[in-house]
Structure formats: C-alpha cells, structure tokens
mmCIF file of N, CA and C in Angstrom:
data_model
loop_
_atom_site.group_PDB
_atom_site.id
_atom_site.type_symbol
_atom_site.label_atom_id
_atom_site.label_comp_id
_atom_site.label_asym_id
_atom_site.label_seq_id
_atom_site.Cartn_x
_atom_site.Cartn_y
_atom_site.Cartn_z
ATOM 1 N N MET A 247 0.656 82.834 78.884
ATOM 2 C CA MET A 247 1.009 83.978 78.224
ATOM 3 C C MET A 247 -0.267 85.140 79.573
ATOM 4 N N LYS A 248 0.003 85.633 80.411
ATOM 5 C CA LYS A 248 -0.533 86.775 81.155
ATOM 6 C C LYS A 248 -1.158 87.316 79.877
ATOM 7 N N PRO A 249 -2.289 88.494 80.240
ATOM 8 C CA PRO A 249 -2.645 89.430 79.836
ATOM 9 C C PRO A 249 -2.820 90.288 79.565
ATOM 10 N N ASP A 250 -2.120 91.507 77.976
ATOM 11 C CA ASP A 250 -1.614 92.925 78.712
ATOM 12 C C ASP A 250 -2.793 93.646 79.506
ATOM 13 N N ARG A 251 -2.606 93.732 81.549
ATOM 14 C CA ARG A 251 -3.984 94.088 82.351
ATOM 15 C C ARG A 251 -4.689 95.476 80.987
ATOM 16 N N THR A 252 -3.787 96.404 80.759
ATOM 17 C CA THR A 252 -4.210 97.448 80.129
ATOM 18 C C THR A 252 -4.965 97.863 79.162
ATOM 19 N N LYS A 253 -3.990 96.767 77.820
ATOM 20 C CA LYS A 253 -4.691 96.542 76.614
ATOM 21 C C LYS A 253 -6.064 95.711 77.199
ATOM 22 N N ILE A 254 -6.397 94.724 78.037
ATOM 23 C CA ILE A 254 -8.163 94.412 78.600
ATOM 24 C C ILE A 254 -8.661 94.667 79.129
ATOM 25 N N ASP A 255 -8.244 95.896 79.908
ATOM 26 C CA ASP A 255 -9.228 96.427 81.260
ATOM 27 C C ASP A 255 -9.349 97.812 80.268
ATOM 28 N N LYS A 256 -9.203 98.276 78.770
ATOM 29 C CA LYS A 256 -9.837 98.883 77.634
ATOM 30 C C LYS A 256 -10.731 98.227 76.580
ATOM 31 N N ILE A 257 -11.043 97.250 77.029
ATOM 32 C CA ILE A 257 -11.744 96.040 75.962
ATOM 33 C C ILE A 257 -12.619 96.341 77.389
ATOM 34 N N PHE A 258 -12.665 95.517 78.336
ATOM 35 C CA PHE A 258 -13.456 95.465 79.323
ATOM 36 C C PHE A 258 -14.295 97.179 79.495
ATOM 37 N N GLU A 259 -14.005 97.537 79.339
ATOM 38 C CA GLU A 259 -13.963 99.588 79.736
ATOM 39 C C GLU A 259 -14.775 99.111 78.191
ATOM 40 N N SER A 260 -14.469 99.165 76.765
ATOM 41 C CA SER A 260 -15.056 99.527 75.953
ATOM 42 C C SER A 260 -16.913 98.834 75.802
ATOM 43 N N VAL A 261 -16.850 97.746 76.473
ATOM 44 C CA VAL A 261 -17.899 96.373 76.501
ATOM 45 C C VAL A 261 -18.349 97.186 77.165
ATOM 46 N N ILE A 262 -18.206 98.110 78.507
ATOM 47 C CA ILE A 262 -18.802 97.779 79.581
ATOM 48 C C ILE A 262 -20.037 99.343 78.885
ATOM 49 N N SER A 263 -19.292 100.644 77.962
ATOM 50 C CA SER A 263 -19.580 101.044 77.633
ATOM 51 C C SER A 263 -20.745 100.987 76.474
ATOM 52 N N ARG A 264 -20.797 99.916 75.848
ATOM 53 C CA ARG A 264 -22.410 99.156 74.669
ATOM 54 C C ARG A 264 -22.704 99.052 75.769
ATOM 55 N N MET A 265 -22.971 98.555 76.849
ATOM 56 C CA MET A 265 -23.468 98.449 77.429
ATOM 57 C C MET A 265 -24.840 98.785 78.251
ATOM 58 N N GLY A 266 -23.742 100.338 78.573
ATOM 59 C CA GLY A 266 -24.095 101.253 79.163
ATOM 60 C C GLY A 266 -24.032 100.865 80.898
ATOM 61 N N ILE A 267 -24.208 101.905 81.238
ATOM 62 C CA ILE A 267 -24.309 102.687 83.497
ATOM 63 C C ILE A 267 -24.764 101.619 83.273
ATOM 64 N N GLY A 268 -27.046 101.185 82.684
ATOM 65 C CA GLY A 268 -27.398 100.202 84.111
ATOM 66 C C GLY A 268 -26.777 99.051 84.056
ATOM 67 N N PHE A 269 -26.312 98.357 82.651
ATOM 68 C CA PHE A 269 -25.715 97.452 83.675
ATOM 69 C C PHE A 269 -24.870 97.386 84.391
ATOM 70 N N ILE A 270 -24.376 98.621 84.859
ATOM 71 C CA ILE A 270 -23.166 97.722 85.613
ATOM 72 C C ILE A 270 -24.111 98.423 87.062
ATOM 73 N N HIS A 271 -24.780 98.641 87.069
ATOM 74 C CA HIS A 271 -26.034 99.207 88.341
ATOM 75 C C HIS A 271 -26.709 98.479 88.839
ATOM 76 N N PHE A 272 -27.462 97.376 87.831
ATOM 77 C CA PHE A 272 -27.645 95.730 87.310
ATOM 78 C C PHE A 272 -27.384 95.097 88.521
ATOM 79 N N LEU A 273 -25.699 95.093 87.835
ATOM 80 C CA LEU A 273 -25.047 93.863 88.818
ATOM 81 C C LEU A 273 -24.868 94.477 90.384
ATOM 82 N N GLN A 274 -24.372 95.426 90.042
ATOM 83 C CA GLN A 274 -24.417 96.068 91.998
ATOM 84 C C GLN A 274 -25.307 95.191 93.158
ATOM 85 N N HIS A 275 -26.775 95.721 92.147
ATOM 86 C CA HIS A 275 -28.816 95.202 92.923
ATOM 87 C C HIS A 275 -28.627 94.561 92.384
ATOM 88 N N SER A 276 -28.564 93.537 92.040
ATOM 89 C CA SER A 276 -29.301 92.331 91.429
ATOM 90 C C SER A 276 -28.567 90.684 92.958
ATOM 91 N N GLN A 277 -30.132 91.079 93.003
ATOM 92 C CA GLN A 277 -30.006 89.875 94.079
ATOM 93 C C GLN A 277 -29.572 88.662 93.602
ATOM 94 N N SER A 278 -29.688 87.783 92.585
ATOM 95 C CA SER A 278 -29.687 86.643 92.008
ATOM 96 C C SER A 278 -28.792 86.156 91.816
ATOM 97 N N GLY A 279 -27.602 87.166 91.531
ATOM 98 C CA GLY A 279 -26.123 87.182 90.491
ATOM 99 C C GLY A 279 -26.044 86.643 88.749
ATOM 100 N N PHE A 280 -24.423 85.781 88.066
ATOM 101 C CA PHE A 280 -24.545 85.064 87.665
ATOM 102 C C PHE A 280 -24.042 84.123 87.517
ATOM 103 N N LEU A 281 -24.541 83.077 86.918
ATOM 104 C CA LEU A 281 -23.519 81.732 87.040
ATOM 105 C C LEU A 281 -22.741 81.940 85.681
ATOM 106 N N LEU A 282 -21.455 81.050 86.112
ATOM 107 C CA LEU A 282 -19.737 80.951 84.891
ATOM 108 C C LEU A 282 -19.963 79.946 84.744
ATOM 109 N N ALA A 283 -20.955 79.479 83.316
ATOM 110 C CA ALA A 283 -20.277 78.085 82.623
ATOM 111 C C ALA A 283 -19.183 77.994 82.474
ATOM 112 N N TYR A 284 -18.081 76.959 83.553
ATOM 113 C CA TYR A 284 -16.560 77.484 83.379
ATOM 114 C C TYR A 284 -15.882 75.804 81.969
ATOM 115 N N SER A 285 -15.616 75.817 81.444
ATOM 116 C CA SER A 285 -14.817 74.772 80.836
ATOM 117 C C SER A 285 -13.738 74.693 81.165
ATOM 118 N N GLY A 286 -13.139 75.787 81.367
ATOM 119 C CA GLY A 286 -11.615 76.546 81.244
ATOM 120 C C GLY A 286 -10.781 76.398 79.570
ATOM 121 N N GLY A 287 -11.743 76.687 78.977
ATOM 122 C CA GLY A 287 -11.808 77.173 77.548
ATOM 123 C C GLY A 287 -11.140 78.670 77.215
ATOM 124 N N LYS A 288 -10.939 79.180 76.416
ATOM 125 C CA LYS A 288 -10.878 80.645 75.623
ATOM 126 C C LYS A 288 -12.447 81.043 76.381
ATOM 127 N N ASP A 289 -13.500 80.451 75.486
ATOM 128 C CA ASP A 289 -14.761 81.357 76.397
ATOM 129 C C ASP A 289 -14.566 81.884 77.843
ATOM 130 N N SER A 290 -14.334 80.745 78.002
ATOM 131 C CA SER A 290 -15.052 80.983 78.981
ATOM 132 C C SER A 290 -13.781 81.690 80.067
ATOM 133 N N ASN A 291 -12.448 81.261 79.955
ATOM 134 C CA ASN A 291 -11.678 82.118 80.852
ATOM 135 C C ASN A 291 -12.158 83.636 80.512
ATOM 136 N N ILE A 292 -11.855 84.360 79.874
ATOM 137 C CA ILE A 292 -12.123 85.532 79.222
ATOM 138 C C ILE A 292 -13.597 85.909 80.308
ATOM 139 N N LEU A 293 -14.325 84.901 80.087
ATOM 140 C CA LEU A 293 -15.890 85.651 80.948
ATOM 141 C C LEU A 293 -15.385 85.552 82.218
ATOM 142 N N PHE A 294 -14.638 84.370 83.012
ATOM 143 C CA PHE A 294 -13.632 85.199 83.875
ATOM 144 C C PHE A 294 -13.336 85.842 84.118
ATOM 145 N N LEU A 295 -12.360 86.587 83.413
ATOM 146 C CA LEU A 295 -11.660 87.969 83.360
ATOM 147 C C LEU A 295 -12.528 89.035 83.779
ATOM 148 N N PHE A 296 -13.244 89.038 83.063
ATOM 149 C CA PHE A 296 -14.114 90.594 82.605
ATOM 150 C C PHE A 296 -15.114 90.070 84.005
ATOM 151 N N PHE A 297 -15.579 89.148 84.272
ATOM 152 C CA PHE A 297 -16.262 89.308 86.241
ATOM 153 C C PHE A 297 -15.007 89.563 86.381
ATOM 154 N N GLN A 298 -14.391 89.342 86.838
ATOM 155 C CA GLN A 298 -13.262 89.747 87.880
ATOM 156 C C GLN A 298 -12.906 90.936 87.963
ATOM 157 N N TYR A 299 -12.729 91.315 87.031
ATOM 158 C CA TYR A 299 -12.562 93.064 86.476
ATOM 159 C C TYR A 299 -14.355 93.819 87.152
ATOM 160 N N LEU A 300 -15.358 93.394 86.545
ATOM 161 C CA LEU A 300 -16.052 93.676 86.967
ATOM 162 C C LEU A 300 -15.791 93.633 88.561
ATOM 163 N N VAL A 301 -15.689 92.728 89.869
ATOM 164 C CA VAL A 301 -16.049 92.510 90.622
ATOM 165 C C VAL A 301 -14.862 93.475 91.766
ATOM 166 N N ASN A 302 -13.368 93.497 90.923
ATOM 167 C CA ASN A 302 -12.533 94.159 91.451
ATOM 168 C C ASN A 302 -12.674 95.663 91.168
ATOM 169 N N HIS A 303 -13.066 96.280 90.158
ATOM 170 C CA HIS A 303 -12.988 97.712 89.874
ATOM 171 C C HIS A 303 -14.462 98.628 89.406
ATOM 172 N N TYR A 304 -15.696 97.215 89.300
ATOM 173 C CA TYR A 304 -16.897 97.917 89.910
ATOM 174 C C TYR A 304 -18.248 97.482 91.345
ATOM 175 N N ASN A 305 -17.187 96.455 92.282
ATOM 176 C CA ASN A 305 -17.859 95.635 93.377
ATOM 177 C C ASN A 305 -18.568 95.407 92.830
ATOM 178 N N THR A 306 -19.068 94.720 92.390
ATOM 179 C CA THR A 306 -19.933 93.870 91.954
ATOM 180 C C THR A 306 -20.333 92.471 92.759
ATOM 181 N N LYS A 307 -21.161 91.968 92.576
ATOM 182 C CA LYS A 307 -20.704 90.372 93.541
ATOM 183 C C LYS A 307 -20.637 89.580 92.014
ATOM 184 N N PRO A 308 -20.125 88.844 92.661
ATOM 185 C CA PRO A 308 -18.557 87.670 91.894
ATOM 186 C C PRO A 308 -20.320 86.448 91.441
ATOM 187 N N PRO A 309 -19.362 85.902 90.323
ATOM 188 C CA PRO A 309 -20.343 84.822 89.805
ATOM 189 C C PRO A 309 -20.444 83.508 91.079
ATOM 190 N N LEU A 310 -20.933 82.601 90.255
ATOM 191 C CA LEU A 310 -20.986 81.763 90.847
ATOM 192 C C LEU A 310 -20.538 80.223 89.089
ATOM 193 N N LEU A 311 -18.703 80.162 89.649
ATOM 194 C CA LEU A 311 -18.780 78.920 88.899
ATOM 195 C C LEU A 311 -18.824 77.911 88.833
ATOM 196 N N PHE A 312 -19.690 77.392 87.637
ATOM 197 C CA PHE A 312 -19.881 75.823 87.686
ATOM 198 C C PHE A 312 -18.506 75.429 86.771
ATOM 199 N N TYR A 313 -18.543 74.098 86.564
ATOM 200 C CA TYR A 313 -18.040 73.053 85.848
ATOM 201 C C TYR A 313 -18.826 71.620 86.153
ATOM 202 N N LEU A 314 -19.127 70.951 84.627
ATOM 203 C CA LEU A 314 -19.917 70.033 84.276
ATOM 204 C C LEU A 314 -18.698 69.410 83.941
ATOM 205 N N SER A 315 -18.480 67.834 84.120
ATOM 206 C CA SER A 315 -18.056 66.776 83.103
ATOM 207 C C SER A 315 -19.147 65.504 83.068
ATOM 208 N N HIS A 316 -18.749 65.737 82.049
ATOM 209 C CA HIS A 316 -20.656 65.504 81.379
ATOM 210 C C HIS A 316 -20.047 63.857 81.127
ATOM 211 N N GLY A 317 -18.415 63.068 81.262
ATOM 212 C CA GLY A 317 -18.270 61.624 81.288
ATOM 213 C C GLY A 317 -18.025 61.070 80.268
ATOM 214 N N ILE A 318 -17.649 61.724 79.440
ATOM 215 C CA ILE A 318 -18.111 60.751 77.472
ATOM 216 C C ILE A 318 -16.433 60.766 77.203
ATOM 217 N N ARG A 319 -15.648 61.468 78.141
ATOM 218 C CA ARG A 319 -14.170 60.800 77.417
ATOM 219 C C ARG A 319 -13.756 61.626 78.981
ATOM 220 N N GLU A 320 -12.218 60.269 79.397
ATOM 221 C CA GLU A 320 -11.854 59.849 80.384
ATOM 222 C C GLU A 320 -10.118 61.570 80.235
ATOM 223 N N ILE A 321 -11.364 62.488 81.040
ATOM 224 C CA ILE A 321 -9.743 63.472 81.338
ATOM 225 C C ILE A 321 -9.550 63.802 82.060
ATOM 226 N N PRO A 322 -8.594 62.962 83.321
ATOM 227 C CA PRO A 322 -8.869 63.220 84.906
ATOM 228 C C PRO A 322 -7.733 64.347 85.324
ATOM 229 N N GLU A 323 -6.758 64.400 84.625
ATOM 230 C CA GLU A 323 -5.516 65.506 85.209
ATOM 231 C C GLU A 323 -6.395 66.796 84.755
ATOM 232 N N PHE A 324 -7.047 67.172 83.524
ATOM 233 C CA PHE A 324 -7.727 67.953 83.559
ATOM 234 C C PHE A 324 -8.716 68.656 84.389
ATOM 235 N N GLU A 325 -9.237 67.695 84.731
ATOM 236 C CA GLU A 325 -10.381 67.711 85.887
ATOM 237 C C GLU A 325 -9.886 68.272 86.826
ATOM 238 N N ILE A 326 -8.690 68.407 87.136
ATOM 239 C CA ILE A 326 -8.154 67.686 88.423
ATOM 240 C C ILE A 326 -7.537 69.735 88.436
ATOM 241 N N GLU A 327 -7.263 70.503 86.453
ATOM 242 C CA GLU A 327 -6.685 70.952 87.148
ATOM 243 C C GLU A 327 -7.590 72.529 86.846
ATOM 244 N N ILE A 328 -8.957 72.188 86.503
ATOM 245 C CA ILE A 328 -10.171 72.132 86.938
ATOM 246 C C ILE A 328 -10.156 73.108 87.981
ATOM 247 N N GLU A 329 -10.542 71.882 88.217
ATOM 248 C CA GLU A 329 -11.245 71.748 90.137
ATOM 249 C C GLU A 329 -9.871 73.052 90.936
ATOM 250 N N ASN A 330 -8.392 73.161 90.790
ATOM 251 C CA ASN A 330 -7.773 73.595 91.307
ATOM 252 C C ASN A 330 -7.830 75.006 91.408
ATOM 253 N N PHE A 331 -8.120 75.330 90.123
ATOM 254 C CA PHE A 331 -8.620 76.428 89.512
ATOM 255 C C PHE A 331 -9.426 77.378 90.133
ATOM 256 N N LEU A 332 -10.595 75.802 90.844
ATOM 257 C CA LEU A 332 -11.844 76.477 91.303
ATOM 258 C C LEU A 332 -11.452 77.117 92.092
ATOM 259 N N ARG A 333 -10.747 75.818 93.005
ATOM 260 C CA ARG A 333 -10.476 76.242 94.763
ATOM 261 C C ARG A 333 -10.236 77.254 94.231
ATOM 262 N N SER A 334 -9.036 77.704 93.686
ATOM 263 C CA SER A 334 -8.272 78.583 94.061
ATOM 264 C C SER A 334 -8.165 80.685 93.686
ATOM 265 N N THR A 335 -9.853 80.770 92.907
ATOM 266 C CA THR A 335 -10.934 81.728 93.075
ATOM 267 C C THR A 335 -11.511 82.314 94.779
ATOM 268 N N SER A 336 -12.156 82.530 94.288
ATOM 269 C CA SER A 336 -11.993 84.121 96.048
ATOM 270 C C SER A 336 -13.505 83.703 95.657
ATOM 271 N N TYR A 337 -14.682 82.628 94.412
ATOM 272 C CA TYR A 337 -15.362 82.417 94.402
ATOM 273 C C TYR A 337 -16.280 81.346 94.893
ATOM 274 N N PRO A 338 -18.134 81.574 94.306
ATOM 275 C CA PRO A 338 -18.592 80.235 95.116
ATOM 276 C C PRO A 338 -17.884 79.641 93.262
ATOM 277 N N PHE A 339 -18.005 77.935 93.766
ATOM 278 C CA PHE A 339 -18.425 77.464 92.387
ATOM 279 C C PHE A 339 -19.156 75.641 93.274
ATOM 280 N N VAL A 340 -19.311 74.817 91.826
ATOM 281 C CA VAL A 340 -20.031 73.679 91.671
ATOM 282 C C VAL A 340 -18.950 73.071 90.613
ATOM 283 N N PHE A 341 -18.853 71.916 90.740
ATOM 284 C CA PHE A 341 -18.019 71.003 90.288
ATOM 285 C C PHE A 341 -18.484 69.838 90.508
ATOM 286 N N VAL A 342 -19.226 69.413 89.560
ATOM 287 C CA VAL A 342 -19.980 68.019 88.839
ATOM 288 C C VAL A 342 -19.230 67.448 87.972
ATOM 289 N N LYS A 343 -18.685 66.152 88.162
ATOM 290 C CA LYS A 343 -18.792 64.972 87.615
ATOM 291 C C LYS A 343 -19.428 64.341 87.705
ATOM 292 N N LYS A 344 -19.810 63.895 85.565
ATOM 293 C CA LYS A 344 -20.657 62.888 85.260
ATOM 294 C C LYS A 344 -20.360 60.870 85.258
ATOM 295 N N LYS A 345 -20.418 60.294 85.112
ATOM 296 C CA LYS A 345 -19.549 59.310 85.071
ATOM 297 C C LYS A 345 -21.104 58.869 83.553
ATOM 298 N N PHE A 346 -20.102 58.198 82.310
ATOM 299 C CA PHE A 346 -20.980 58.457 81.965
ATOM 300 C C PHE A 346 -20.674 56.497 81.411
ATOM 301 N N LEU A 347 -22.148 55.324 81.382
ATOM 302 C CA LEU A 347 -22.410 54.378 82.305
ATOM 303 C C LEU A 347 -22.581 53.684 80.732
ATOM 304 N N ASN A 348 -22.871 52.403 79.739
ATOM 305 C CA ASN A 348 -23.572 51.542 79.540
ATOM 306 C C ASN A 348 -24.404 51.048 79.830
ATOM 307 N N TRP A 349 -25.475 51.377 79.696
ATOM 308 C CA TRP A 349 -26.842 50.989 80.879
ATOM 309 C C TRP A 349 -27.300 49.591 79.606
ATOM 310 N N LEU A 350 -27.448 49.513 79.167
ATOM 311 C CA LEU A 350 -28.475 48.563 77.860
ATOM 312 C C LEU A 350 -28.036 46.924 78.566
ATOM 313 N N ASN A 351 -27.508 46.451 78.860
ATOM 314 C CA ASN A 351 -27.608 45.377 79.482
ATOM 315 C C ASN A 351 -27.502 45.083 80.993
ATOM 316 N N GLU A 352 -28.028 46.211 81.361
ATOM 317 C CA GLU A 352 -27.950 45.792 83.108
ATOM 318 C C GLU A 352 -29.851 45.480 83.083
ATOM 319 N N SER A 353 -29.950 45.169 84.724
ATOM 320 C CA SER A 353 -31.601 44.988 85.299
ATOM 321 C C SER A 353 -31.149 46.157 85.948
ATOM 322 N N ASN A 354 -33.124 45.875 86.401
ATOM 323 C CA ASN A 354 -33.058 47.119 86.484
ATOM 324 C C ASN A 354 -32.844 47.801 88.074
ATOM 325 N N GLU A 355 -32.549 46.661 88.863
ATOM 326 C CA GLU A 355 -31.912 46.518 90.310
ATOM 327 C C GLU A 355 -30.441 47.591 90.717
ATOM 328 N N ASP A 356 -29.763 46.600 89.185
ATOM 329 C CA ASP A 356 -28.174 46.670 89.441
ATOM 330 C C ASP A 356 -28.144 48.462 88.544
ATOM 331 N N LEU A 357 -29.157 48.819 87.832
ATOM 332 C CA LEU A 357 -28.546 49.712 87.181
ATOM 333 C C LEU A 357 -28.992 51.267 88.869
ATOM 334 N N LYS A 358 -30.285 50.684 89.744
ATOM 335 C CA LYS A 358 -30.539 51.561 90.523
ATOM 336 C C LYS A 358 -29.277 51.480 91.705
ATOM 337 N N LYS A 359 -28.304 50.056 91.572
ATOM 338 C CA LYS A 359 -27.048 50.524 92.270
ATOM 339 C C LYS A 359 -26.200 51.479 91.641
ATOM 340 N N ARG A 360 -26.357 51.589 90.571
ATOM 341 C CA ARG A 360 -25.031 52.203 89.836
ATOM 342 C C ARG A 360 -25.896 53.256 89.687
ATOM 343 N N VAL A 361 -26.535 54.159 89.492
ATOM 344 C CA VAL A 361 -27.763 55.338 89.544
ATOM 345 C C VAL A 361 -27.029 56.254 90.886
ATOM 346 N N ALA A 362 -26.947 55.405 92.093
ATOM 347 C CA ALA A 362 -27.071 55.509 93.129
ATOM 348 C C ALA A 362 -25.578 56.680 93.469
ATOM 349 N N SER A 363 -24.068 55.982 92.745
ATOM 350 C CA SER A 363 -23.174 56.335 92.940
ATOM 351 C C SER A 363 -22.587 56.912 91.980
ATOM 352 N N LEU A 364 -23.318 57.573 91.553
ATOM 353 C CA LEU A 364 -22.891 57.965 89.978
ATOM 354 C C LEU A 364 -22.011 59.592 89.587
ATOM 355 N N ASP A 365 -22.592 60.053 90.811
ATOM 356 C CA ASP A 365 -22.402 62.040 90.512
ATOM 357 C C ASP A 365 -21.483 61.522 91.251
ATOM 358 N N THR A 366 -20.062 63.112 91.344
ATOM 359 C CA THR A 366 -18.835 63.483 92.212
ATOM 360 C C THR A 366 -19.897 65.107 92.015
ATOM 361 N N ILE A 367 -19.958 65.917 92.643
ATOM 362 C CA ILE A 367 -19.982 66.549 93.416
ATOM 363 C C ILE A 367 -19.473 67.807 94.117
ATOM 364 N N ARG A 368 -19.207 69.038 93.674
ATOM 365 C CA ARG A 368 -17.934 69.571 95.159
ATOM 366 C C ARG A 368 -18.408 71.011 95.212
ATOM 367 N N TYR A 369 -18.279 71.642 96.238
ATOM 368 C CA TYR A 369 -18.508 73.648 96.057
ATOM 369 C C TYR A 369 -18.494 73.843 96.800
ATOM 370 N N LYS A 370 -17.472 74.540 96.562
ATOM 371 C CA LYS A 370 -17.455 76.619 98.441
ATOM 372 C C LYS A 370 -18.627 77.137 97.624
ATOM 373 N N ASN A 371 -19.187 77.277 98.980
ATOM 374 C CA ASN A 371 -20.248 78.812 98.983
ATOM 375 C C ASN A 371 -19.178 79.708 98.875
#
C-alpha cells in the first residue's frame, strides 16, 4: 500500500517544524551529507521517504544509502530485492554482503585464502 502523500507530507512538515528551520539550512549547506543505513524494514523505509521529501521539497543533498548483509542468514531473494530498490533510486548507495563462515577448524593459510574472497561490495555514486 502506498502512503497517502498529503497525510505523510503533513507529518514530515510537523517533524521539520519541531527541528527548526536551521535543520533545513544545515542540510542544504552541509558538505558531508547523511548516511542512511537501509535494511528494507519499516523504520528505514520511513526515513528514506523523509529524506526523499527533503530532497524534493527543500533541495537538500540526497543521503548515501547503505545496506549491510551480515551473512548470518541466507536471504538471497530479499537481498536481490534490496539491491534492486537501491539501484532504482537516484541516490548513491553502497551494498555490502558479508559471508558468515565457521573458521574454528581452519589452518592459517586456509583462512587467508577464504578471507580474501569474503565480501561482495557494490556501489553507485
């Protein structure tokens, strides 16, 4: 279900008014910008919508979207969905996939070889 833009816009304006106009000025002139850790959950989705609102209505810098898969659970379909979403935005993003391995019975040489191929990192500037 898509959010009611009128209702959510009013909520975002209320949040902005509580933060003060200095917050918008800061965002518009900040050299560093914001990092938004995006998990695909409700919290990160509402934060994404808020930053999207700021970009569209106040001409602020878009956030850098960051997704980290710690690799403890195998969730390939979800990770594909997340990566597709990140690619569909016009925002810069970093997608990191860590592999979770049991290293208890590995020799040092085997560990070095496996660590060299652990991570998948994708990004868009």
